[in-house]
Short mmCIF file of C-alpha atoms in Angstrom, two decimals:
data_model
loop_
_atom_site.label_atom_id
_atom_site.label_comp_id
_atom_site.label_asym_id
_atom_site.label_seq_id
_atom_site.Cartn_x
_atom_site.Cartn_y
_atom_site.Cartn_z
CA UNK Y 1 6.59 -35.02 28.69
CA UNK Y 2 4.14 -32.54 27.25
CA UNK Y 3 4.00 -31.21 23.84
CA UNK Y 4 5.04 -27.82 23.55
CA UNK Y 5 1.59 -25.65 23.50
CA UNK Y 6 2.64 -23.57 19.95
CA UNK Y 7 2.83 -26.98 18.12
CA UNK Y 8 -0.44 -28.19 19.38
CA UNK Y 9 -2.40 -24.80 18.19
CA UNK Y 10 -0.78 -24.90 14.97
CA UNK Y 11 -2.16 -28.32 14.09
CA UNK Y 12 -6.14 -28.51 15.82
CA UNK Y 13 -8.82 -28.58 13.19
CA UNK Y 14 -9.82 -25.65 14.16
CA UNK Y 15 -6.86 -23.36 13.45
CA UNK Y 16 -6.25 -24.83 10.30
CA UNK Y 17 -9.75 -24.63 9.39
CA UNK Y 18 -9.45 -20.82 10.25
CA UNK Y 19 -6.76 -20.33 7.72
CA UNK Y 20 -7.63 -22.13 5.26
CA UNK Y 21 -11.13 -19.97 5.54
CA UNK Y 22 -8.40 -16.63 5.19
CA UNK Y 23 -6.74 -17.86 2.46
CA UNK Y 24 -9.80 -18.57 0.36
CA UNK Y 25 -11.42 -14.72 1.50
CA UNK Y 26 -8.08 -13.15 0.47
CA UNK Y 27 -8.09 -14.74 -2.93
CA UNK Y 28 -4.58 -14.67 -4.33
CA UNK Y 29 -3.09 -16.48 -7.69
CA UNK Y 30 -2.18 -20.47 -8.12
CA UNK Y 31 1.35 -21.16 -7.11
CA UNK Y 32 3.59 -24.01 -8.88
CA UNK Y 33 0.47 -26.44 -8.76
CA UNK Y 34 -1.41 -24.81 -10.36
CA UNK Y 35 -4.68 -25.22 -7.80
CA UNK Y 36 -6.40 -22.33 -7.38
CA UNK Y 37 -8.27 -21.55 -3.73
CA UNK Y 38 -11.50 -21.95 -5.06
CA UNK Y 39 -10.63 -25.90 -6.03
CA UNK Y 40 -8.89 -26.20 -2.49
CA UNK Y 41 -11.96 -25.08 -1.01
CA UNK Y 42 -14.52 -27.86 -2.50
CA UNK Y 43 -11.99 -30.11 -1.00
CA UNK Y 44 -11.65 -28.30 2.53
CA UNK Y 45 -12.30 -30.91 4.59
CA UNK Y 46 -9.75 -33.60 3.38
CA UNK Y 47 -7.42 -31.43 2.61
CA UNK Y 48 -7.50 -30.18 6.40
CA UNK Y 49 -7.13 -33.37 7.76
CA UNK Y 50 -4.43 -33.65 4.66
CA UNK Y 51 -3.05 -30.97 6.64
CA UNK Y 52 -3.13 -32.09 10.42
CA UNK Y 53 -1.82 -35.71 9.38
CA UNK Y 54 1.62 -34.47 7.89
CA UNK Y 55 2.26 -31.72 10.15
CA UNK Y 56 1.84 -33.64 13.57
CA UNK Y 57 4.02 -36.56 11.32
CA UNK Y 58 6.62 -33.91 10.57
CA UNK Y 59 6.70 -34.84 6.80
CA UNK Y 60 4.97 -31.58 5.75
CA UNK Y 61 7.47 -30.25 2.82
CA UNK Y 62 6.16 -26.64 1.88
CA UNK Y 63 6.30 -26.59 -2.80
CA UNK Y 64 8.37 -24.29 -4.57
CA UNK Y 65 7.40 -20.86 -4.80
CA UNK Y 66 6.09 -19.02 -8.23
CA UNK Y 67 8.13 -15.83 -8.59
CA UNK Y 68 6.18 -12.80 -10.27
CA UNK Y 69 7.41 -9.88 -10.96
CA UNK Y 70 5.62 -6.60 -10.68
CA UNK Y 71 6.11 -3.24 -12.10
CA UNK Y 72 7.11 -0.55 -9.37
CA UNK Y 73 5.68 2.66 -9.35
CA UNK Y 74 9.05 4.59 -9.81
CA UNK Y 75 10.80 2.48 -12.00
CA UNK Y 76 12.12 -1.50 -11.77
CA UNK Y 77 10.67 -4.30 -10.68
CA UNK Y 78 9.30 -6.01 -7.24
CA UNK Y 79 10.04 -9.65 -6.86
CA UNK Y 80 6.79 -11.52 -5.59
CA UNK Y 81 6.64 -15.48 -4.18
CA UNK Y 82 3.79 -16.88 -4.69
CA UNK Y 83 3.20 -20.49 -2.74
CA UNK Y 84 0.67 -23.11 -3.24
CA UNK Y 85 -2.52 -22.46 -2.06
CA UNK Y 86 -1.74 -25.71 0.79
CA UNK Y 87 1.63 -23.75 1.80
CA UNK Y 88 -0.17 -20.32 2.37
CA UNK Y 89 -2.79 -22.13 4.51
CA UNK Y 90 -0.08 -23.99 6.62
CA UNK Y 91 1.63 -20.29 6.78
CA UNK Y 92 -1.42 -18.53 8.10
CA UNK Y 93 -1.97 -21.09 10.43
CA UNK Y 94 1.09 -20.85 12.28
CA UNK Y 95 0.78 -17.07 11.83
CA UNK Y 96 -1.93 -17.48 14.23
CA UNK Y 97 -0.46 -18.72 16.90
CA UNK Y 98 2.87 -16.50 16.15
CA UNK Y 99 1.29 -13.30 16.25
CA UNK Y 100 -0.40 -13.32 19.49
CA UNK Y 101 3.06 -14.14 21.03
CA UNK Y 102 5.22 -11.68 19.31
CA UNK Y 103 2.39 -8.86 18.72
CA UNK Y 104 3.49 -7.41 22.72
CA UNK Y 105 7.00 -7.52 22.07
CA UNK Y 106 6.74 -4.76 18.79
CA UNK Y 107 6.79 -1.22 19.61
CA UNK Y 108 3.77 1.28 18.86
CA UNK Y 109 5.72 3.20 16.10
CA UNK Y 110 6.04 0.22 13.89
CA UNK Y 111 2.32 0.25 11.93
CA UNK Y 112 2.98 -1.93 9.32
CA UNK Y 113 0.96 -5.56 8.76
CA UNK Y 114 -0.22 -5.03 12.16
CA UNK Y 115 -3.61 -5.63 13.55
CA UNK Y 116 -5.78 -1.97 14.13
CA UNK Y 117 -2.34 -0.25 13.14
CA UNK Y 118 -2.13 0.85 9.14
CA UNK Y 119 -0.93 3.88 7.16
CA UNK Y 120 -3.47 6.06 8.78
CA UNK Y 121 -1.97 5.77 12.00
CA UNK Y 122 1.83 6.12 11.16
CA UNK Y 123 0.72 9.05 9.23
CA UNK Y 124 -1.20 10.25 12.49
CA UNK Y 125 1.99 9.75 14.40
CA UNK Y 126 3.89 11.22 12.23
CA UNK Y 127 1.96 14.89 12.07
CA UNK Y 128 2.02 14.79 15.84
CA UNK Y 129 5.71 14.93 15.63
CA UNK Y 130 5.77 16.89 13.72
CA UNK Y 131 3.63 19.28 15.56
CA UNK Y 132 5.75 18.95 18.73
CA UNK Y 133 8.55 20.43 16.89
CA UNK Y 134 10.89 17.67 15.35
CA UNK Y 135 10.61 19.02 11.46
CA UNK Y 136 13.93 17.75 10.41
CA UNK Y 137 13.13 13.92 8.59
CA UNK Y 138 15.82 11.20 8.51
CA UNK Y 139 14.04 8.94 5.49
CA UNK Y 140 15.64 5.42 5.74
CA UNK Y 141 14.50 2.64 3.09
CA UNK Y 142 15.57 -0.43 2.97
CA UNK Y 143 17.84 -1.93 -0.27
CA UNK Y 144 15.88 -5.62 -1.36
CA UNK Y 145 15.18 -5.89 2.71
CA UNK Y 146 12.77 -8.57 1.99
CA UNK Y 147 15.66 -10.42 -0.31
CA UNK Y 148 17.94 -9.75 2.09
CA UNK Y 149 17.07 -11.03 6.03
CA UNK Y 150 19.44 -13.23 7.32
CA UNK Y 151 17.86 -16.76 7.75
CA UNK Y 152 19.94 -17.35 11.08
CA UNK Y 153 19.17 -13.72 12.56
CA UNK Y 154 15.52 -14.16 11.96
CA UNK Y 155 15.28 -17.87 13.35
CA UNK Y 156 17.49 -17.08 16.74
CA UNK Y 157 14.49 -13.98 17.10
CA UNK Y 158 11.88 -16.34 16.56
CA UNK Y 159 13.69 -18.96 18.96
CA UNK Y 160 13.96 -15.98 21.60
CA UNK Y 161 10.47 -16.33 22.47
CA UNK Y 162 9.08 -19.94 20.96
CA UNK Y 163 10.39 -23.33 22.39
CA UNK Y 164 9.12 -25.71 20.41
CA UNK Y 165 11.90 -26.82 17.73
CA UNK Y 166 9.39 -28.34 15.29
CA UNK Y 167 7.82 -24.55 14.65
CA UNK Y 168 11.48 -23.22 14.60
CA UNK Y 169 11.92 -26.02 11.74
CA UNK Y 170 8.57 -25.44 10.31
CA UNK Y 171 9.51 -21.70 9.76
CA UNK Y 172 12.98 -22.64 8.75
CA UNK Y 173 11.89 -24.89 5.46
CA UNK Y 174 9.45 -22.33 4.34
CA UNK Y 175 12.22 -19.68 4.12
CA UNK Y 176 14.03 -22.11 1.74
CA UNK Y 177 11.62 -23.23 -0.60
CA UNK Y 178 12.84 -23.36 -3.73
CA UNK Y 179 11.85 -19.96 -6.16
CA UNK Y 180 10.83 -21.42 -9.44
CA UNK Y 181 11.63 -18.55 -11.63
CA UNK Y 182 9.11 -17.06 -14.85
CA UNK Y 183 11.05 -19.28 -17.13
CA UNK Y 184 11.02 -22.17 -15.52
CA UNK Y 185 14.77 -21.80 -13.47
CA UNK Y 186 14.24 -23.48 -9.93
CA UNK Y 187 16.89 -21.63 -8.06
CA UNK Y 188 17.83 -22.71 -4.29
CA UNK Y 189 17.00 -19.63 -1.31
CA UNK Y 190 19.95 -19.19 0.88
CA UNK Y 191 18.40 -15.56 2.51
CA UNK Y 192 14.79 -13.34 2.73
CA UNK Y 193 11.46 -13.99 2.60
CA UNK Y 194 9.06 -14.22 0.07
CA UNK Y 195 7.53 -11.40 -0.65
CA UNK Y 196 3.47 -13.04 -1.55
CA UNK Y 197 3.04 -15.68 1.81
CA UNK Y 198 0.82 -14.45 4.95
CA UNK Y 199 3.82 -15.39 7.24
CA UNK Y 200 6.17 -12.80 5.45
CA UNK Y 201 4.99 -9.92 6.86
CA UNK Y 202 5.23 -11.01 10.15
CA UNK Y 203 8.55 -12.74 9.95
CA UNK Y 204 9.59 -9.03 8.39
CA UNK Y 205 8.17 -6.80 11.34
CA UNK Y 206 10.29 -9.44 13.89
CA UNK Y 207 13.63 -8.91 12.27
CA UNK Y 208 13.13 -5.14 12.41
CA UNK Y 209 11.78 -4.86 15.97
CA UNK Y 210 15.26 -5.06 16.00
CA UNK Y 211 15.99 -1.44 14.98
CA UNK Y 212 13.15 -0.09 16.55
CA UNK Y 213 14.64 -1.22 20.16
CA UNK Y 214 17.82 0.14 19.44
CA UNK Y 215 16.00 3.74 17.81
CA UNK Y 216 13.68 3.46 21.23
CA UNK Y 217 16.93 2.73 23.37
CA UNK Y 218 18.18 6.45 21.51
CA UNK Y 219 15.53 8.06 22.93
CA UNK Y 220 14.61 8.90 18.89
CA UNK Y 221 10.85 9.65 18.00
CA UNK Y 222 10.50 7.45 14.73
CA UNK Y 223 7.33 5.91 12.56
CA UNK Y 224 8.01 2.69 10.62
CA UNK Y 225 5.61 0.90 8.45
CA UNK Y 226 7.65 -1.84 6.80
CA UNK Y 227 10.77 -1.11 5.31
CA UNK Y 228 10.49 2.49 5.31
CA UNK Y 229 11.43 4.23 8.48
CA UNK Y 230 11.26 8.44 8.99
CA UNK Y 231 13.12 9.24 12.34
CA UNK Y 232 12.15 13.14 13.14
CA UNK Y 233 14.60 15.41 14.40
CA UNK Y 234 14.81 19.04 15.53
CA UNK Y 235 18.05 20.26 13.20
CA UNK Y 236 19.71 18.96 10.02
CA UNK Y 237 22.85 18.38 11.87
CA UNK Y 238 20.96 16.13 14.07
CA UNK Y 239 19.96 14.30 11.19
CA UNK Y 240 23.43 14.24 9.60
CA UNK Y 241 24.25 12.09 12.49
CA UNK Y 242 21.52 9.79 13.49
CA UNK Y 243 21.77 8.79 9.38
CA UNK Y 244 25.29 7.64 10.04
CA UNK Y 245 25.08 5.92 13.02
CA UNK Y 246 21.70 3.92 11.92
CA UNK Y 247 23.66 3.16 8.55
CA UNK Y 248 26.21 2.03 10.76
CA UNK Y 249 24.21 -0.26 12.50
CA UNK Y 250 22.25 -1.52 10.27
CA UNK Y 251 25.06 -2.79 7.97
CA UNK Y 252 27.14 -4.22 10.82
CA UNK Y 253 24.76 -5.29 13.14
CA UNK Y 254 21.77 -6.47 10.74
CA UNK Y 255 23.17 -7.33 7.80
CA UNK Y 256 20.62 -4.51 6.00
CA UNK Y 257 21.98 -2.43 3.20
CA UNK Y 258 20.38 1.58 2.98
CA UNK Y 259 18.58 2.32 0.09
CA UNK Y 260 21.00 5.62 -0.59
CA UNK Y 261 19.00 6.80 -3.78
CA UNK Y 262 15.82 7.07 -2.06
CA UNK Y 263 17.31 7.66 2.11
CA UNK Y 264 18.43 11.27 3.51
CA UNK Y 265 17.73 13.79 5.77
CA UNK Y 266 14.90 15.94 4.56
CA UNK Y 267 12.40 18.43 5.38
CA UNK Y 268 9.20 17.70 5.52
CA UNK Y 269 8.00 18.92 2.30
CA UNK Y 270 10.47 16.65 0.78
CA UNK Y 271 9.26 13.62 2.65
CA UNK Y 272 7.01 11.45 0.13
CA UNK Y 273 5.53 8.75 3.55
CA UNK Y 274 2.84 6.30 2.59
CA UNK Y 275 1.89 8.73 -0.07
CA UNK Y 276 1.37 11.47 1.75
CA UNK Y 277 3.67 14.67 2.05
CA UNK Y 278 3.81 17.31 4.91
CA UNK Y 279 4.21 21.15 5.01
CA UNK Y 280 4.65 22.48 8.58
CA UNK Y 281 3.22 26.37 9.02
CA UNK Y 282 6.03 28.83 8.43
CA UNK Y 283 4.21 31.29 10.89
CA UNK Y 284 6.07 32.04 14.11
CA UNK Y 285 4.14 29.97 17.02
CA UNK Y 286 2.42 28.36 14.95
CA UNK Y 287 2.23 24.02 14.90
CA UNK Y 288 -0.37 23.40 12.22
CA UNK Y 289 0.82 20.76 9.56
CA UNK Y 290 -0.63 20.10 6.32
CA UNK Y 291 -1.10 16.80 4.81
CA UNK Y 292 -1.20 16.39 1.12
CA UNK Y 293 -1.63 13.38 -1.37
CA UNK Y 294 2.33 13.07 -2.13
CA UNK Y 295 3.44 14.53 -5.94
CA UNK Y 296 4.42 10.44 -6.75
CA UNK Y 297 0.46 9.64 -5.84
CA UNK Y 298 -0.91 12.04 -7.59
CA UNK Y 299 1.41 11.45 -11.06
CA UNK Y 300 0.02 7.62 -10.49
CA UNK Y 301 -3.21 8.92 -10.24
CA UNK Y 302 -3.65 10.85 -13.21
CA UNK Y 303 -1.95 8.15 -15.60
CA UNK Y 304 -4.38 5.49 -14.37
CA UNK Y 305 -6.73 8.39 -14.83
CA UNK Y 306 -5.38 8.83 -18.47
CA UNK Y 307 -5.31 4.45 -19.29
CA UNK Y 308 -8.95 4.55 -17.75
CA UNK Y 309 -10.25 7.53 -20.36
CA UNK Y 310 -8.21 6.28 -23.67
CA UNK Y 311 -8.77 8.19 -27.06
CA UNK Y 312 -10.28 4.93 -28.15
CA UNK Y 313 -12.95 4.21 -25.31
CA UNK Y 314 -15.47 2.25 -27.67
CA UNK Y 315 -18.22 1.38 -24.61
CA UNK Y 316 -21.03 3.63 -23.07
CA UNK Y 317 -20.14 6.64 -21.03
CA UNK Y 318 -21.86 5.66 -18.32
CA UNK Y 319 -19.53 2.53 -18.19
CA UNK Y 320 -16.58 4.91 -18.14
CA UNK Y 321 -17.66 7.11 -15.15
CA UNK Y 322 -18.50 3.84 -13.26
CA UNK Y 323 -15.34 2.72 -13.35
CA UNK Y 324 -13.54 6.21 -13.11
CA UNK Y 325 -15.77 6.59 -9.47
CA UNK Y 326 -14.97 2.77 -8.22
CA UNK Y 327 -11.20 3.96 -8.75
CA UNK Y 328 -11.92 7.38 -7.01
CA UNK Y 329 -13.69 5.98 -4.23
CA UNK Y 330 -11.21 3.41 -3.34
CA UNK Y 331 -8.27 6.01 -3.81
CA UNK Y 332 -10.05 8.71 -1.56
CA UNK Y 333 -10.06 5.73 1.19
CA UNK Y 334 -5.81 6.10 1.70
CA UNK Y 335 -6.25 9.42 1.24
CA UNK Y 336 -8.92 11.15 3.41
CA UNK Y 337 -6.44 11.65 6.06
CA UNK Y 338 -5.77 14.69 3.91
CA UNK Y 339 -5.95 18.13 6.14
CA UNK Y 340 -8.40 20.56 4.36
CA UNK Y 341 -5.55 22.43 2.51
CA UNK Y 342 -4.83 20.00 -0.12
CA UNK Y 343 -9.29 19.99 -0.64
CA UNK Y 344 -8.13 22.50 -3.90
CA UNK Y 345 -6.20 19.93 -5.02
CA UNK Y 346 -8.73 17.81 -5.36
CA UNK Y 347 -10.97 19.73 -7.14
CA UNK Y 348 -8.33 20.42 -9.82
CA UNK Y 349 -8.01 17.14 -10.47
CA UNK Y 350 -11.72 16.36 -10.55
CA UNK Y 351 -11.70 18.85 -13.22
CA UNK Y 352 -9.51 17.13 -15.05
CA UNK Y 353 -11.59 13.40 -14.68
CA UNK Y 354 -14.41 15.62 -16.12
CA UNK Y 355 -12.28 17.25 -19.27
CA UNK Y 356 -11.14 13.85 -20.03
CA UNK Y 357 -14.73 12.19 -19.85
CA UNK Y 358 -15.89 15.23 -22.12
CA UNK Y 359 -13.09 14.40 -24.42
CA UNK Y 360 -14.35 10.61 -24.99
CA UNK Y 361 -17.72 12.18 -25.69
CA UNK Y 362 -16.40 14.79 -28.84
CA UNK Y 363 -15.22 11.81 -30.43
CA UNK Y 364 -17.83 9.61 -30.09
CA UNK Y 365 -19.80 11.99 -31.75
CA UNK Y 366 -17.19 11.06 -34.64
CA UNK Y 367 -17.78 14.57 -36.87
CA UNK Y 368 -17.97 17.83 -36.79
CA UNK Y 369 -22.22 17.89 -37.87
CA UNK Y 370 -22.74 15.30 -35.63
CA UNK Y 371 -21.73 17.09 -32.46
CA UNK Y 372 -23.13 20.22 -33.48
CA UNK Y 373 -26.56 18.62 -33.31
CA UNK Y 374 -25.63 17.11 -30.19
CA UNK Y 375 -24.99 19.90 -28.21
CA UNK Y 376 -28.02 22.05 -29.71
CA UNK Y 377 -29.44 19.34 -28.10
CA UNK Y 378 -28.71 19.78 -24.74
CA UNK Y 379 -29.62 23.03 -24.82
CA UNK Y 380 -26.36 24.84 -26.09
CA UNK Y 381 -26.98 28.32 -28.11
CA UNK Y 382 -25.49 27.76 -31.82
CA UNK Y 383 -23.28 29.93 -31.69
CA UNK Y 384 -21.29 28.34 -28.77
CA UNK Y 385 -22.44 24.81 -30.63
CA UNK Y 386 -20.59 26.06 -33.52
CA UNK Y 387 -17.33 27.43 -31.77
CA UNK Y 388 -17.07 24.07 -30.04
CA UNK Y 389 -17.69 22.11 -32.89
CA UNK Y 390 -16.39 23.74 -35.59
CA UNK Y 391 -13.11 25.16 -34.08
CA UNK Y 392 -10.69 23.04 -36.32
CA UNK Y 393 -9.04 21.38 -33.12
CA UNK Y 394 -8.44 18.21 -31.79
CA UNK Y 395 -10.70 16.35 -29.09
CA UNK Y 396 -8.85 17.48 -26.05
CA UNK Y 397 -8.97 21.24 -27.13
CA UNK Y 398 -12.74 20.79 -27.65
CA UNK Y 399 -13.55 19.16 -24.63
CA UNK Y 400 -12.88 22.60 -22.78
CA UNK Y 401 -14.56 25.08 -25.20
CA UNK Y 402 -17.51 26.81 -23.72
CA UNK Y 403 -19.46 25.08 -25.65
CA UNK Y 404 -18.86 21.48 -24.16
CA UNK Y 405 -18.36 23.02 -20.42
CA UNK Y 406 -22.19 24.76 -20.46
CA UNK Y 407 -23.33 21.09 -22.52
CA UNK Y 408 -21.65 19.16 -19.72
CA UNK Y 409 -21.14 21.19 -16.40
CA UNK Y 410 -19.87 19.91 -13.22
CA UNK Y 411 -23.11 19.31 -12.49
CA UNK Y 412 -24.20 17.03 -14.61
CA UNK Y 413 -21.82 15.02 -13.06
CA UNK Y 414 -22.92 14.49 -9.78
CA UNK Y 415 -24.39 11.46 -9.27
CA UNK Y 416 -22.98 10.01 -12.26
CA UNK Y 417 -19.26 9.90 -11.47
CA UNK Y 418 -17.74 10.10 -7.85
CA UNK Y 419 -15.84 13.63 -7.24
CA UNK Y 420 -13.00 13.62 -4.78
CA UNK Y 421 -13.21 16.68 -3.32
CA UNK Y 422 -17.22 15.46 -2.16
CA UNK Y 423 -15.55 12.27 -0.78
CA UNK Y 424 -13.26 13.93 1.03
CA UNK Y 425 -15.58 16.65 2.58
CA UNK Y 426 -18.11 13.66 3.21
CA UNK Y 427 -15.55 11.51 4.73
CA UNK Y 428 -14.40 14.31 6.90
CA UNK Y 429 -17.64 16.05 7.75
CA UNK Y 430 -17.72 17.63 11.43
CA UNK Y 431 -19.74 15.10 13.52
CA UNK Y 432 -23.48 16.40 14.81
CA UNK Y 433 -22.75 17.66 17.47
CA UNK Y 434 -19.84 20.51 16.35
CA UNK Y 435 -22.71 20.53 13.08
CA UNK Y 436 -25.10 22.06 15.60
CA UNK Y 437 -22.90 24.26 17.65
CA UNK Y 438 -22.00 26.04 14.11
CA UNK Y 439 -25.52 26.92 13.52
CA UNK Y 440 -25.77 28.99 16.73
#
């Protein structure tokens, strides 16, 4: 009799050279080990072939996972698994021959760990419906989902639509690797998955296809990405009850717990998605919706703003604005779905990068003499010189005194430190063609 085909794919040369090649581009921490991916790639070959040997033998035992814990942006912490470099290789390998099977099967408003599906395009999905009407939000998170999928649940899913046992057993040991814990603790895994493996996020979006056939089979219009779900609505009492029948199924027929702090029905001004935020037009006819950076991203912004630009910055300037821009740039990325509204925005907060830099400047200049001369020197009349210099205040007060603002204007700036509101406008010029219809 033949081997099953899934087993086969999992174990050529080929596939396991392939992720083994993806682990090593994506980096990542040592696990329990202690081998890092650079040391596991000067030994590729025999370590492939390492590979192969024990997985067609079925003795292939995944290690114990690391367990970091990371700070969460509103408070607690996130529990992350990290496995050996070997076990995250074996994990991406049979997470590419998983994911072209179950990829069909997931519906197009689930946009999370997807392939050409991201944040952009739930957040796409979501303005259109909220453009069609549907401005009442039902925001569902997830309590601990990842700590909390049932082992059995997830397996019988996988088992729906692979036959071969040995992946179904595969899959089945990596879910209970043991978590060794910061201090040391190995504790046994009796339910989730580890947060930190290339398989998780996979093994995640198959136990919640789950809910997104039953909101599909509701006829509701819905964007997931991960664990966080917003259903859209056309009335609060609509909400009201599509919140207590999805609580209601989640808990008895999933296992899942709701998040209660953090679910509810909403508008959409309320709605913090991704990041983003919405505000629908409150003109009569109207369906124009506004997308803004969310009032959580920009608070995170301006304190890694504020640890980037300490009181104490002891290197160049130049140095500070390159890493200020690297930030900006990389932030801009997520957000440049932005609509043109929240383009203000943007600027105010540039202005505030710029205020900060200028306060680093005042006191590097260390006294009061010292930047006096300094900004006669770049061209400042004395007596603005003077009531920047000499005003008896602290840094911060200074760095926004005429004096400092004509010394260092926004443009001196450009093209020394990236500005968010040019990113945006250059990441969402009007291509050539509408360009050249406006100049007629």
């Amino acid at each position: 009799m033949a081997e099953p085909w899934e087993s086969c794919l999992v174990c050529t040369n080929a596939n396991l050279a392939r992720a083994l090649l993806n682990v090593v581009r994506n980096k990542g921490a040592p696990g329990v080990d202690g081998q890092t991916v650079e040391a596991a790639e000067a030994i590729a070959p025999s370590l492939i072939a390492r590979m192969r040997r024990d997985l067609l033998s079925e003795c292939y035992r995944p290690g114990d996972v690391r367990r970091v814990w990371l700070p969460k942006p509103g408070g607690g912490q996130r529990g992350l698994g990290i496995p050996n470099v070997v076990d995250r290789a074996v994990q991406q390998a049979v997470l590419q021959v998983l994911e072209p099977i179950f990829e069909p099967s997931f519906h197009p408003s689930s946009h999370g760990f997807r392939p050409k599906r991201g944040a952009h395009t739930a957040i796409a999905e979501a303005k259109g419906y909220l453009k069609e009407g549907y401005q009442t939000v039902v925001d569902l998170d997830l309590a601990k989902f990842f700590d909390r999928v049932h082992h059995q649940r997830l397996l019988a899913r996988i088992a729906d639509r692979v036959k071969d046992q040995r992946i179904i057993t595969l899959v089945r040991r990596m879910l209970t690797a043991a978590v060794v814990m910061p201090d040391g603790t190995r504790t046994a895994v009796q339910e989730g998955t580890p947060q930190g493996g290339p398989l998780s996020p996979l093994l995640s979006n198959v136990v919640l296809n789950e809910l997104d056939g039953e909101l599909a089979r509701r006829g509701l219009r819905f964007v997931r990405y991960a664990d966080d779900c917003n259903i859209f609505v056309r009335s609060e009492r609509a909400g009201l009850r599509v919140m207590d029948s999805i609580r209601g199924f989640l808990e008895k027929r999933m296992r899942l717990q709701v998040n209660e702090e953090k679910s509810g029905v909403r508008k959409p001004s309320e709605v913090q998605f991704l990041g983003f935020s919405f505000r629908c037009s409150r003109e009569v006819g109207s369906d124009d919706v506004a997308v803004f950076p969310s009032r959580k991203a920009e608070q995170r912004l301006r304190a890694t703003i504020r640890e980037m630009t300490p009181p104490n910055w002891g290197r160049s300037i130049n140095s500070c604005m390159e890493g200020i821009s690297q930030y900006l740039t990389g932030w801009i990325s997520h957000f440049r779905l932005c609509t043109p509204e929240a383009a203000n925005g943007l600027g105010v907060i540039d202005a505030h990068v710029r205020r900060r830099v200028r306060a680093i400047i005042v006191r590097q200049k260390k006294r009061q003499r010292f930047l006096f001369r300094h900004l006669i020197g770049k061209g400042v009349s004395p007596k603005a010189a003077a009531g920047c210099a000499y005003c008896g205040k602290g840094a911060w007060v200074k760095s926004n005194r005429p004096g400092m603002a004509r010394a260092y204007p926004p443009s001196w700036f450009t093209g020394r430190m990236a500005s968010l509101k040019a990113l945006w406008h250059g990441l969402n010029s009007p291509p050539a063609s509408a360009q050249l219809s406006l100049a007629f």
